Coordinates of C-alpha atoms and ligand atoms in Angstrom, one line a residue:
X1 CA -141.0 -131.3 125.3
X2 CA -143.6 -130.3 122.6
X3 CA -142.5 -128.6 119.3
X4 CA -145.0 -125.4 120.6
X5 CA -143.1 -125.5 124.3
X6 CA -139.3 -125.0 122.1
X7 CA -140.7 -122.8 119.7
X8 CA -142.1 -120.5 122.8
X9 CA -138.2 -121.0 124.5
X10 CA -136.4 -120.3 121.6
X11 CA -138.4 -116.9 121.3
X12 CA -137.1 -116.2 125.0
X13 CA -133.8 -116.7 124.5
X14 CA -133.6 -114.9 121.0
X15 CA -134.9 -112.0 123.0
X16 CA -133.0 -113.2 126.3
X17 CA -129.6 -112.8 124.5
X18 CA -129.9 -109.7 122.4
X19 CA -131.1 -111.6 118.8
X20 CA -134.7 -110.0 118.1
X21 CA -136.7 -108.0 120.4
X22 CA -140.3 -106.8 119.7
X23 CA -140.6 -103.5 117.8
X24 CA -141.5 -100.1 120.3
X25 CA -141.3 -102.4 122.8
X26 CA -141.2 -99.9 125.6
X27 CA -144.6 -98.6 124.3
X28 CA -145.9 -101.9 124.4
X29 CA -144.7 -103.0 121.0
X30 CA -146.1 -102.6 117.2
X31 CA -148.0 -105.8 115.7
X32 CA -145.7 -107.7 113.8
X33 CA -143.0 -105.9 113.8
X34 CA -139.7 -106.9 115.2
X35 CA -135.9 -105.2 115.8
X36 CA -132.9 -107.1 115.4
X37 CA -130.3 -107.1 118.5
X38 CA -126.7 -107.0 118.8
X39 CA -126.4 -110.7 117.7
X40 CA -129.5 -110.5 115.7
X41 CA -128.2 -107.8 112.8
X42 CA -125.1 -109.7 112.4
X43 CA -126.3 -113.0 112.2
X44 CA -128.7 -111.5 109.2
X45 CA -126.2 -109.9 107.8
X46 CA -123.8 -112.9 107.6
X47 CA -127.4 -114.7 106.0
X48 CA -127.3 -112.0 103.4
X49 CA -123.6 -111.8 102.7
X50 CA -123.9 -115.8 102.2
X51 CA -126.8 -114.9 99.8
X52 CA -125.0 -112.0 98.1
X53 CA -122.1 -113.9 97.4
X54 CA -123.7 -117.0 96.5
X55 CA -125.8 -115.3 93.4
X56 CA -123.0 -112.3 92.9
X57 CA -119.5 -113.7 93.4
X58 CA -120.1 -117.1 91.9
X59 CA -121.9 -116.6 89.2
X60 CA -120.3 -114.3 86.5
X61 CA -123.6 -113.5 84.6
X62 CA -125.3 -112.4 87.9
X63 CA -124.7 -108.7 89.1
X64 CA -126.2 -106.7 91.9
X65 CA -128.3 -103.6 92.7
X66 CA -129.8 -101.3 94.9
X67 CA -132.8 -99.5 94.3
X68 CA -135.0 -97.6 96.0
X69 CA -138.0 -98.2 98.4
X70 CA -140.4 -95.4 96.4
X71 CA -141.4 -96.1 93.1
X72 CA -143.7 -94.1 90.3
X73 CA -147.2 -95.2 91.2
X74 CA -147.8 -96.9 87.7
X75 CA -145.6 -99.6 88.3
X76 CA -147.9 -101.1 91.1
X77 CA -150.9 -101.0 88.2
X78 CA -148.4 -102.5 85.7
X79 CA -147.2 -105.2 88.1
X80 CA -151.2 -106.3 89.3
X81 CA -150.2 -105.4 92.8
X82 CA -153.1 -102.3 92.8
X83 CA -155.7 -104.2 91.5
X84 CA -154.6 -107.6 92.8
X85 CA -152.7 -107.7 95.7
X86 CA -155.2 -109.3 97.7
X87 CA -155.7 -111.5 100.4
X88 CA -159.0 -113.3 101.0
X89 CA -160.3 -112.2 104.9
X90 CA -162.8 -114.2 107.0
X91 CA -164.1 -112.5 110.5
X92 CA -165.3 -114.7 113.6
X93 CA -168.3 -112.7 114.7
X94 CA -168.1 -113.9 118.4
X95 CA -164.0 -113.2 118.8
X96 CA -163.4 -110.4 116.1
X97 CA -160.5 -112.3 115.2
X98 CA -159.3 -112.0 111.5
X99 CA -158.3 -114.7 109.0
X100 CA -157.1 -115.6 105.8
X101 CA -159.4 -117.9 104.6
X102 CA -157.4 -119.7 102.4
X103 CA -154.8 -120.2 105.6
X104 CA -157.7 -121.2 108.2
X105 CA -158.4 -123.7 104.9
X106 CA -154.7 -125.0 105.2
X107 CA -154.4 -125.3 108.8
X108 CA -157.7 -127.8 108.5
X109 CA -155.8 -129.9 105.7
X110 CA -152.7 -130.1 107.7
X111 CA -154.5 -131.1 110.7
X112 CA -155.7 -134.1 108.6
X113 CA -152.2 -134.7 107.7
X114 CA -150.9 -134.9 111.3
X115 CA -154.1 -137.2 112.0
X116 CA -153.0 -139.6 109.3
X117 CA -149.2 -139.5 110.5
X118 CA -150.4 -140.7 114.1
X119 CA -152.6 -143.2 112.4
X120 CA -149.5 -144.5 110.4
X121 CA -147.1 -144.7 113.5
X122 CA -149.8 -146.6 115.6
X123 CA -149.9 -149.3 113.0
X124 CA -146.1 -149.2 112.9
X125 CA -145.9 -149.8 116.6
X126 CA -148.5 -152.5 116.3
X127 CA -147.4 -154.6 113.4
X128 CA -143.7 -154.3 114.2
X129 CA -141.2 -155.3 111.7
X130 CA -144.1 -156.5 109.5
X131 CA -145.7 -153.3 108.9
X132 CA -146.0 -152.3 105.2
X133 CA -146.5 -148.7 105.6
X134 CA -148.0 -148.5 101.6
X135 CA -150.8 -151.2 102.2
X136 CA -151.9 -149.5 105.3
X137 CA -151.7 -146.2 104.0
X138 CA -154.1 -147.9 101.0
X139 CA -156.3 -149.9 103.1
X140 CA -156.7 -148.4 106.9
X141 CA -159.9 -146.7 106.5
X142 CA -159.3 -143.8 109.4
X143 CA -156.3 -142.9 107.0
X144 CA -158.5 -143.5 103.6
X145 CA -160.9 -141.4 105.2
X146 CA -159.0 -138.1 106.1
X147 CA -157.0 -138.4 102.4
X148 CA -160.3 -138.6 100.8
X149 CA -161.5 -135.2 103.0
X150 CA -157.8 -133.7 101.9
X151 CA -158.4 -134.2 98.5
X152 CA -161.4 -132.7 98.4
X153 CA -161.0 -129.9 100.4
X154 CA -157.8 -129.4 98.7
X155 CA -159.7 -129.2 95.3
X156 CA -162.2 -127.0 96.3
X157 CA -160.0 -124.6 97.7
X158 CA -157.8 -124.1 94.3
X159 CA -161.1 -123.8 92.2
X160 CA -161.9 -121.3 94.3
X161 CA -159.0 -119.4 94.9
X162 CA -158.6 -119.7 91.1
X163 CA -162.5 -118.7 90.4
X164 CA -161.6 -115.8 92.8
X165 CA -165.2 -117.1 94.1
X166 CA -165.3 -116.0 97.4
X167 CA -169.0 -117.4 98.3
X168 CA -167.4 -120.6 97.6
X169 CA -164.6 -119.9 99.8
X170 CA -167.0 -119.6 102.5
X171 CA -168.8 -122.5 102.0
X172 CA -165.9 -124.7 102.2
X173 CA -165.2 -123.6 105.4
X174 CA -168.4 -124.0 106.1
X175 CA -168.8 -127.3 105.0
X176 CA -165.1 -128.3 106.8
X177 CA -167.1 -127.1 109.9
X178 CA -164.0 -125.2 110.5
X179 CA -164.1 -122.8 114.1
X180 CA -162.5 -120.4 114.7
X181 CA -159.2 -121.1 117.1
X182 CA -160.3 -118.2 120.1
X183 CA -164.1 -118.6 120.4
X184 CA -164.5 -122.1 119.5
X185 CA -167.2 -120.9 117.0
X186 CA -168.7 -121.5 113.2
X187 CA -170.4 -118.1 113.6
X188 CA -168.5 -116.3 110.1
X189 CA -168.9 -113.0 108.2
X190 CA -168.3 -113.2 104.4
X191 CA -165.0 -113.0 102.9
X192 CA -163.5 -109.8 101.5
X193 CA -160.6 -109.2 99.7
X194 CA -158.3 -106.7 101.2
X195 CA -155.4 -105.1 99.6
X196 CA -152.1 -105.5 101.2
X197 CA -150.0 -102.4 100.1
X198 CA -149.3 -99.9 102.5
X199 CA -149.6 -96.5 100.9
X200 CA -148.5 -93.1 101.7
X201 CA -148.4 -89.5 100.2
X202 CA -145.5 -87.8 98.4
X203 CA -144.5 -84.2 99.3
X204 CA -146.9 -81.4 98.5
X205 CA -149.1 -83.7 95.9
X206 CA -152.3 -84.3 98.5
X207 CA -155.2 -86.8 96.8
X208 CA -155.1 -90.1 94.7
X209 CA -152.3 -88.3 92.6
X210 CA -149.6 -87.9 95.2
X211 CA -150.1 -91.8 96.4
X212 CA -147.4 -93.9 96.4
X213 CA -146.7 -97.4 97.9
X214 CA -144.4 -98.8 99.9
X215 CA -143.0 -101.7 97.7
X216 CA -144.8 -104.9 99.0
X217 CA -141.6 -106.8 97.0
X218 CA -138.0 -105.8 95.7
X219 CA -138.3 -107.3 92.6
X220 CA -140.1 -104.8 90.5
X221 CA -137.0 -102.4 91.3
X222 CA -135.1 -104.7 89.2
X223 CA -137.3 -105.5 86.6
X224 CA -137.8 -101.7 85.9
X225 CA -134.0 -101.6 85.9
X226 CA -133.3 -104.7 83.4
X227 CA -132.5 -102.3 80.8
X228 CA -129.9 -99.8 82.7
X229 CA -128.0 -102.6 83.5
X230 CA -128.3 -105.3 80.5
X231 CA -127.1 -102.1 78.6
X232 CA -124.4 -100.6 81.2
X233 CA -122.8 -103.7 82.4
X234 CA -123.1 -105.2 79.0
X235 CA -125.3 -108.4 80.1
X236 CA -126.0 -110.8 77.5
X237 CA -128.8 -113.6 78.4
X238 CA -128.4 -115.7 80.3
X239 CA -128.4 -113.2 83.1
X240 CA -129.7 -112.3 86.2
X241 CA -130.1 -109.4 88.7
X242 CA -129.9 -109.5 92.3
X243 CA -131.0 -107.2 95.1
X244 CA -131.7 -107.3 98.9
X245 CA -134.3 -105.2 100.4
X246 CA -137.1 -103.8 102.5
X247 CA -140.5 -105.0 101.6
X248 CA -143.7 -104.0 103.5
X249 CA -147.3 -105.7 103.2
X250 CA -150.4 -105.3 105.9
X251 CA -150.5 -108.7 106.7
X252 CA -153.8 -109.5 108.4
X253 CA -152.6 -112.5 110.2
X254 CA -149.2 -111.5 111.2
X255 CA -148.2 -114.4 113.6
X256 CA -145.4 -116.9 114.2
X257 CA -143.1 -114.3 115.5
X258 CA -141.1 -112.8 112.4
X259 CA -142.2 -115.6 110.0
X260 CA -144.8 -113.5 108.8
X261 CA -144.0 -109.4 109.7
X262 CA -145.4 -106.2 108.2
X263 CA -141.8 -104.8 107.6
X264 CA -139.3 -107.9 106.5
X265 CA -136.3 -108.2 104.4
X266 CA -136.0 -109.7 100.9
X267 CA -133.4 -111.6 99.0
X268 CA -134.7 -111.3 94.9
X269 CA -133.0 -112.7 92.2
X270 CA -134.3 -112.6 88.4
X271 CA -132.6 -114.6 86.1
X272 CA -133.5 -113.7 82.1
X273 CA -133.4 -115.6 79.5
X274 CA -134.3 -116.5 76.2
X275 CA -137.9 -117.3 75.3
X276 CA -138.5 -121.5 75.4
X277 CA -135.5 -121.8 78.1
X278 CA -136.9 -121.1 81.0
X279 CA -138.4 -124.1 82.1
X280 CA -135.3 -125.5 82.1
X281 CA -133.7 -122.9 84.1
X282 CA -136.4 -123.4 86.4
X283 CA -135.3 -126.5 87.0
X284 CA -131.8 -125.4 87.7
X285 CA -132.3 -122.6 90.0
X286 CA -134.7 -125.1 91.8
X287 CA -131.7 -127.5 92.4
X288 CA -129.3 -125.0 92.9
X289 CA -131.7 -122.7 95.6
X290 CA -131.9 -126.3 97.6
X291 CA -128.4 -126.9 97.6
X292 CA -127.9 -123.2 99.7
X293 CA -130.3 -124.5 101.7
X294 CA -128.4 -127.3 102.6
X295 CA -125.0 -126.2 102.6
X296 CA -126.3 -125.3 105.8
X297 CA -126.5 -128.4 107.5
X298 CA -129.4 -128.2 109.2
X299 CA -131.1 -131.8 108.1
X300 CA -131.8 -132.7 104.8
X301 CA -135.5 -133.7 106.2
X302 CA -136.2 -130.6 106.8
X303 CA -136.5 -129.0 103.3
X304 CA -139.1 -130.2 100.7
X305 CA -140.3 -128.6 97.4
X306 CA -144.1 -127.6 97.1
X307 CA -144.9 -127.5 93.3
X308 CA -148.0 -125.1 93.3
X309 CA -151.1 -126.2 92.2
X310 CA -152.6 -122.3 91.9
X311 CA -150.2 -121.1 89.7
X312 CA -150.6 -117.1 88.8
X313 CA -152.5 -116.4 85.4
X314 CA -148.6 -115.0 84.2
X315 CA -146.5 -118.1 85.5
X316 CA -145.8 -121.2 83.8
X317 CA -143.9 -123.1 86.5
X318 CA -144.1 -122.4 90.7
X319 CA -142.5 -123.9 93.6
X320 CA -141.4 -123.3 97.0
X321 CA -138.8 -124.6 99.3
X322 CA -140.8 -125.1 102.7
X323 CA -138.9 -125.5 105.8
X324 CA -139.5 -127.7 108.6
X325 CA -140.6 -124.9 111.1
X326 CA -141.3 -125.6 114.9
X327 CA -144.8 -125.0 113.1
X328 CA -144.6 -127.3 110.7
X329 CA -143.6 -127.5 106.6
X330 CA -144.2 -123.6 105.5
X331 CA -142.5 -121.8 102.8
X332 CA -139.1 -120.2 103.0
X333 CA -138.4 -119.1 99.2
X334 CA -140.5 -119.1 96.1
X335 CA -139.1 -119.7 92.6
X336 CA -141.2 -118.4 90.0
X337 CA -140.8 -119.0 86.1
X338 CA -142.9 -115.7 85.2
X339 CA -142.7 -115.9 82.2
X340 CA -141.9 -112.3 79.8
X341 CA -145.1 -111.0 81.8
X342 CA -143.2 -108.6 84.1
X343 CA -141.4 -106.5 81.5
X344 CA -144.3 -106.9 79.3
X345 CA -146.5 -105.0 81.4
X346 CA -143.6 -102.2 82.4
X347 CA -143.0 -102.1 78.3
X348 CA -147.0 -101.7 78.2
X349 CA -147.7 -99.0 80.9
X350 CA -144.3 -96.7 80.5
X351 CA -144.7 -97.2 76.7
X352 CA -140.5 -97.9 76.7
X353 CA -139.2 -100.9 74.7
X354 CA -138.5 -103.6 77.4
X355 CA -136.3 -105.4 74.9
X356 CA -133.1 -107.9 74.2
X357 CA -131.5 -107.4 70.6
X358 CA -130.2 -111.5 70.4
X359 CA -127.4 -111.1 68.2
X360 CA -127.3 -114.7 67.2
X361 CA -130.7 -114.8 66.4
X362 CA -130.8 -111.5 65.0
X363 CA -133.6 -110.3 66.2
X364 CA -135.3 -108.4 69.2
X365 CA -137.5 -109.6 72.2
X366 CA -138.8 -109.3 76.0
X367 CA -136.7 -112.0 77.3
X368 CA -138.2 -114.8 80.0
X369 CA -138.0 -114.7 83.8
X370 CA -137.0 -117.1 86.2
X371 CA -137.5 -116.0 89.8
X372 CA -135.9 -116.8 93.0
X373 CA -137.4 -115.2 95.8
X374 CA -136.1 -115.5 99.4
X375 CA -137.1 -114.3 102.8
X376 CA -134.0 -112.6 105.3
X377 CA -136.4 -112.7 108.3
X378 CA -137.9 -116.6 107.6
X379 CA -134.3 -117.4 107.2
X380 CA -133.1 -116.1 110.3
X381 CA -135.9 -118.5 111.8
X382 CA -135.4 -121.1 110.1
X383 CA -131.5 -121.0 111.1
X384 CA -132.8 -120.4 114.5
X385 CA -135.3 -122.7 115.0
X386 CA -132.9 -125.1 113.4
X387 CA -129.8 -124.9 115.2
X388 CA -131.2 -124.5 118.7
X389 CA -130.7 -127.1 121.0
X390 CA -131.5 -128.0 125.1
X391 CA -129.2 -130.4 125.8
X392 CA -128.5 -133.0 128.6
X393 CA -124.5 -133.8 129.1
X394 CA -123.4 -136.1 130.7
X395 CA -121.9 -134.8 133.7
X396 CA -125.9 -134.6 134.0
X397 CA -125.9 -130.6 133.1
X398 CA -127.9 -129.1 130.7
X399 CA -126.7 -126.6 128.3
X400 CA -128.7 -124.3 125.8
X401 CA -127.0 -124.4 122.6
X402 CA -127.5 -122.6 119.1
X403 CA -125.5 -124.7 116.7
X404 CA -125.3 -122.4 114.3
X405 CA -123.3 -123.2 111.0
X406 CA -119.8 -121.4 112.4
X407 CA -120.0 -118.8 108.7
X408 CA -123.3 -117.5 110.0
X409 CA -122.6 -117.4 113.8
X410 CA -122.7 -113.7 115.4
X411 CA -119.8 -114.2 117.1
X412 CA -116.7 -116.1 115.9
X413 CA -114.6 -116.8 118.9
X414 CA -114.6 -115.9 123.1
X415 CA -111.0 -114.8 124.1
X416 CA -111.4 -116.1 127.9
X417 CA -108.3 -115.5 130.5
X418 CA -108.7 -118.2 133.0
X419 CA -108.2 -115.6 135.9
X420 CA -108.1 -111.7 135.8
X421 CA -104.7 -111.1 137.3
X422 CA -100.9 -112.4 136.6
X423 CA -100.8 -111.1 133.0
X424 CA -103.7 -113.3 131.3
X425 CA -105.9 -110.7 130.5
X426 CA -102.9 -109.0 129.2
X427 CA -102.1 -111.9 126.7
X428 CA -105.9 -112.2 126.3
X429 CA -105.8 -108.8 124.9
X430 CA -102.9 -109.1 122.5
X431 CA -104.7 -112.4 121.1
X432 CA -107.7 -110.6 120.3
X433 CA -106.3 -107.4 118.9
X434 CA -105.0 -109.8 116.6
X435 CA -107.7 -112.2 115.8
X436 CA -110.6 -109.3 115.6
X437 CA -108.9 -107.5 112.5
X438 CA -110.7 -110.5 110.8
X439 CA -113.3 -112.2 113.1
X440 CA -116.1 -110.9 115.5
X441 CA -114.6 -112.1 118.7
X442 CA -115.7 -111.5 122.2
X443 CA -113.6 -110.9 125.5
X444 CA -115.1 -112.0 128.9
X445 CA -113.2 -112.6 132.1
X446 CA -116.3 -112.8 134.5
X447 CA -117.3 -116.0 136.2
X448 CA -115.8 -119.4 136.2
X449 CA -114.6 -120.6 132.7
X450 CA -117.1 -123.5 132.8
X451 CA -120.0 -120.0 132.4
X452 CA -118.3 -118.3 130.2
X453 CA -118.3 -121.6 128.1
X454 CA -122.1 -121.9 128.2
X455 CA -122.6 -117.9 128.0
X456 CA -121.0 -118.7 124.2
X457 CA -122.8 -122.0 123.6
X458 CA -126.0 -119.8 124.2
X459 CA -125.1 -117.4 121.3
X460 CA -123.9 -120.1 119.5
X461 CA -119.8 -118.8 119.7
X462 CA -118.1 -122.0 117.4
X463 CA -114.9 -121.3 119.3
X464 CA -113.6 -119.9 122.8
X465 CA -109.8 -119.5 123.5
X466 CA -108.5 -120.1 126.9
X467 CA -105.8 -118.3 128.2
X468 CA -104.0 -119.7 131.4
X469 CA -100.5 -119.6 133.4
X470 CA -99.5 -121.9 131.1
X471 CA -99.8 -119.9 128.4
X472 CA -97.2 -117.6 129.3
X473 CA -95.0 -119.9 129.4
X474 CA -95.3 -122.3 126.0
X475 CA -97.3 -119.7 124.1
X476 CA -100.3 -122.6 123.2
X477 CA -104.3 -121.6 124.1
X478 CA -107.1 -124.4 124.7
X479 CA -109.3 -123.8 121.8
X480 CA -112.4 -125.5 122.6
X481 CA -115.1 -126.8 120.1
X482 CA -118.7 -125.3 121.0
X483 CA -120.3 -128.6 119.3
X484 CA -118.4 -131.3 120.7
X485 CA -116.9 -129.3 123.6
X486 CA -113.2 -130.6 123.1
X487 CA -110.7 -128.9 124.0
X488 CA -107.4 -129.0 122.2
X489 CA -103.8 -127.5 123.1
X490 CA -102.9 -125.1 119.6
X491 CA -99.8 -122.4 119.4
X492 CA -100.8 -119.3 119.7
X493 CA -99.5 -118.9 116.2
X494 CA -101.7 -121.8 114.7
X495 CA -104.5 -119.6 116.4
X496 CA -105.7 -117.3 113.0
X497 CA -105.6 -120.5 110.5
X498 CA -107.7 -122.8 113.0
X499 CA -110.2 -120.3 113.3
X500 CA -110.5 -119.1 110.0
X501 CA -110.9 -122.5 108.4
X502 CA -113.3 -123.0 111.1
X503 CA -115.8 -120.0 110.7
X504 CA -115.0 -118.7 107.1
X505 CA -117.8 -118.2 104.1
X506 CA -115.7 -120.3 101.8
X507 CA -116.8 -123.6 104.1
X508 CA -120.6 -122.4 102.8
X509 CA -119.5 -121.1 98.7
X510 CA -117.5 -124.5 97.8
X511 CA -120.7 -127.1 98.2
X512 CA -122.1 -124.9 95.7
X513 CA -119.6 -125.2 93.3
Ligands
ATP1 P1 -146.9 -116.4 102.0 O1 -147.7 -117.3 101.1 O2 -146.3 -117.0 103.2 O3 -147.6 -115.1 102.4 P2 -145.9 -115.3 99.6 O4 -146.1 -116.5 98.7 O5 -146.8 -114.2 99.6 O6 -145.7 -115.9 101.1 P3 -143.7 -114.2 98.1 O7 -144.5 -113.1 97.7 O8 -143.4 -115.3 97.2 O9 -144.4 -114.8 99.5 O10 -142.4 -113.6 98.8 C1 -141.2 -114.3 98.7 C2 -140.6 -114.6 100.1 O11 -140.6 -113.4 100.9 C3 -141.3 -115.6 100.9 O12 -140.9 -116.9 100.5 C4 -140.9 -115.3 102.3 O13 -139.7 -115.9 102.6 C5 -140.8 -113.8 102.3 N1 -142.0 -113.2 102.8 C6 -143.1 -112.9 102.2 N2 -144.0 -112.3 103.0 C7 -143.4 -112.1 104.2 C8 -143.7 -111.6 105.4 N3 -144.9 -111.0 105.6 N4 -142.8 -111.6 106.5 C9 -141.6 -112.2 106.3 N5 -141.2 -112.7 105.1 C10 -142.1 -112.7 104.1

């Protein structure tokens, strides 16, 4: 099966079993905008407690916040989203389909990159255990040929992005004789920049001066914050704020189901610190954001840095931890060393000191920023796309499974009665009553047990308790294992320990330690 052909299944089945539907769907749905389900809003809320807790919890100089959606105008001038907040847009004349240049400009280079790939694993079938992957790579000229185009459509693209030279963007795609995906046509407009901030008015103010935004990013909540709390909660630097949030941009090319929305979720932590440190903390929180990642077990593979080339006129260091999406390598979080440019601009435009009095240097400055920046919604999918499986057993059956890391799973455990009659529901009941004062469990007594079973391997359920004649007797369930499917004889009283060293958050906090 193709990577496209699982990425369209597992969009079935998140909507199939109550994970994500598509927003308004009854009127036909809203572009890019998605609900979460039953399982869906807890599953993203045990991402964000595993976030929260990570950044909150473990680290004593990190503290959290709330703040709100609306924000004073100025603060979009201060932060460059008003005048900057751009995205470069290309029309195909013959399909009126929209793009992002700059991403119609990175599809073309990864295209390349899959064509060298093939190229490579050809030569590796062909030369067997000879094959020296670097000397082929160095003199196969198909491969030498598509690197050199990479390169230099890769250069182009960052001097023009940088020039903000939009002709030249163009051109290049142009020259890449780039078409457009629906018509199959070169036939282009120019490109434009269009602002992605959605705005809206406030109260009785009608014109320019009632405008406000909805915030395209959380982080300028805290940064406008830095001083209530440094002061209140007596921060001294090192420290960092955290928050989770709504954002909201008018993506153009809102595709890939909720990797790119027009409403999503952020996860924004910035860390301040002295002036001079913060490439080195950059180089921490780059470590220590990967390590979350792959507490999670879902493939080392799977996650790779991407050091940016563009960096932003205020940032001295950028990265981003890209994912191994059914769509390929794309970004899941930014980390941003911005430099003292955010509370800079806030200390410029509201004309309030923005400052740190360092008491071991004595004196008083705008202190760093290191970023971390994190997306709930592209987490979801990559925790998703990552843990769901089609599987052939080898009774020959196949099985759907979402092998979900057990501390993020929706639902913790399925309390299963083996029949509905001679007291098993009964004893089912007095299990869960139990078990549910701490875990999300389920109770199901339809259909055979060998259903129920794959009911909760759908969902991705770590555990399911079976409760038969037996059980009345010695007082022992089967507890059965959703990734390996064994099934084990445990007291009843063993029950609460088993699970909860099974499914709890701690499994996820100690490999950051
Ligand atoms: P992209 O280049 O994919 O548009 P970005 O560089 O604009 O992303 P940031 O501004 O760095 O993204 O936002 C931080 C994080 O917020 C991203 O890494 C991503 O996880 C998430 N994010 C940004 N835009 C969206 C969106 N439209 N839908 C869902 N998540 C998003």
């Amino acid at each position: 099966m193709t990577q496209e052909d699982l990425f369209k299944n597992l969009i079935a089945h998140t909507k199939e079993d109550g994970y994500i539907f598509p927003s308004s769907e009854i009127y036909d749905g809203l572009g890019a905008v998605y609900d979460y389900g039953q399982l869906g809003s807890e599953l993203k809320n045990n991402i964000k407690k595993y976030w929260w807790e990570s950044m909150v919890r473990l680290n004593e100089n990190i503290v959290g916040i709330d703040s709100a959606i609306f924000m004073h105008p100025r603060i979009w001038e201060a932060s460059g989203h008003v005048g900057a907040f751009n995205d470069p847009l290309i029309d195909n004349k013959d399909s009126k389909k929209r793009y992002r240049a700059d991403v119609l400009l990175e599809d073309y280079i990864a295209k390349l990159e899959e064509k060298i790939n093939k190229d490579v694993e050809k030569g590796r079938k062909r030369f067997g255990d000879a094959f020296d992957e670097a000397q082929f790579r160095a003199t196969n000229p198909n491969v030498l040929r598509n690197a050199r185009k990479i390169a230099e459509c890769t250069e182009r693209m960052v001097a023009a992005l940088n020039a903000n030279d939009l002709d030249a963007l163009k051109q290049l795609i142009l020259d890449c004789e780039i078409v457009c995906p629906i018509s199959g046509t070169k036939n282009w407009t120019d490109v434009r920049q269009f602002n992605l901030m959605f705005s809206t008015q406030l109260g009785s103010v009608s014109g320019e001066s009632g405008t406000i935004y909805l915030r395209p990013e959380t982080a300028q909540g805290i940064f406008v914050n830095y001083l209530n709390v440094q002061k209140t909660g007596r921060m001294k630097l090192p420290f960092g704020i955290a928050q989770i949030g709504k954002a909201f941009r008018n993506e153009i090319v809102a595709r890939q189901f909720i990797f790119r929305m027009r409403e999503f979720e952020q996860m924004e932590m910035q860390f301040f610190v002295q002036p001079g440190a913060e490439l080195e903390w950059f180089a921490k929180w780059k470590e220590t954001r990967l390590k979350w990642h792959k507490a999670l077990g879902m493939g080392e593979e799977n996650y790779r840095y991407h050091d940016h080339e563009k960096l932003a006129h205020y940032a001295n260091a950028a990265t981003d931890i890209e994912f191994n999406f059914p769509f390929g390598f794309k970004e899941l979080e930014g980390i941003h060393s911005r430099t003292d440019f955010d509370l800079g601009r806030h200390q410029e435009f509201s004309g309030k000191k923005l400052q740190y009095f360092d008491p071991e240097k004595g004196e008083s400055y705008v202190p760093y920023v290191i970023e971390t920046s994190i997306g709930v919604d592209r987490t979801v999918l990559a925790v998703l796309s990552g843990a769901y499986k089609e599987e052939k057993l080898e009774n020959g059956e196949e099985r759907v499974v979402l092998k979900l890391h057990p501390a993020l799973a929706p639902v913790k455990l399925a309390v299963l009665p083996l029949v509905k009659k001679d007291g098993l529901p009964e004893l089912a009941r007095e299990i869960m009553a139990e078990l549910k004062l701490d875990f999300n469990c389920q109770y199901d007594e339809k259909d055979s047990i060998g259903k129920r079973y794959r009911r909760q391997d759908a969902i991705g359920t770590p555990l399911c308790i079976t409760v038969d004649h037996q059980s009345l007797e010695d007082k022992c369930v089967t507890l059965r294992d959703r990734d390996t499917m064994e099934q084990e004889r445990i007291p009843i009283a063993d029950l609460w320990k088993r699970v909860d060293e099974k499914v709890n958050m701690r499994n996820l906090l100690k490999q950051l330690m």
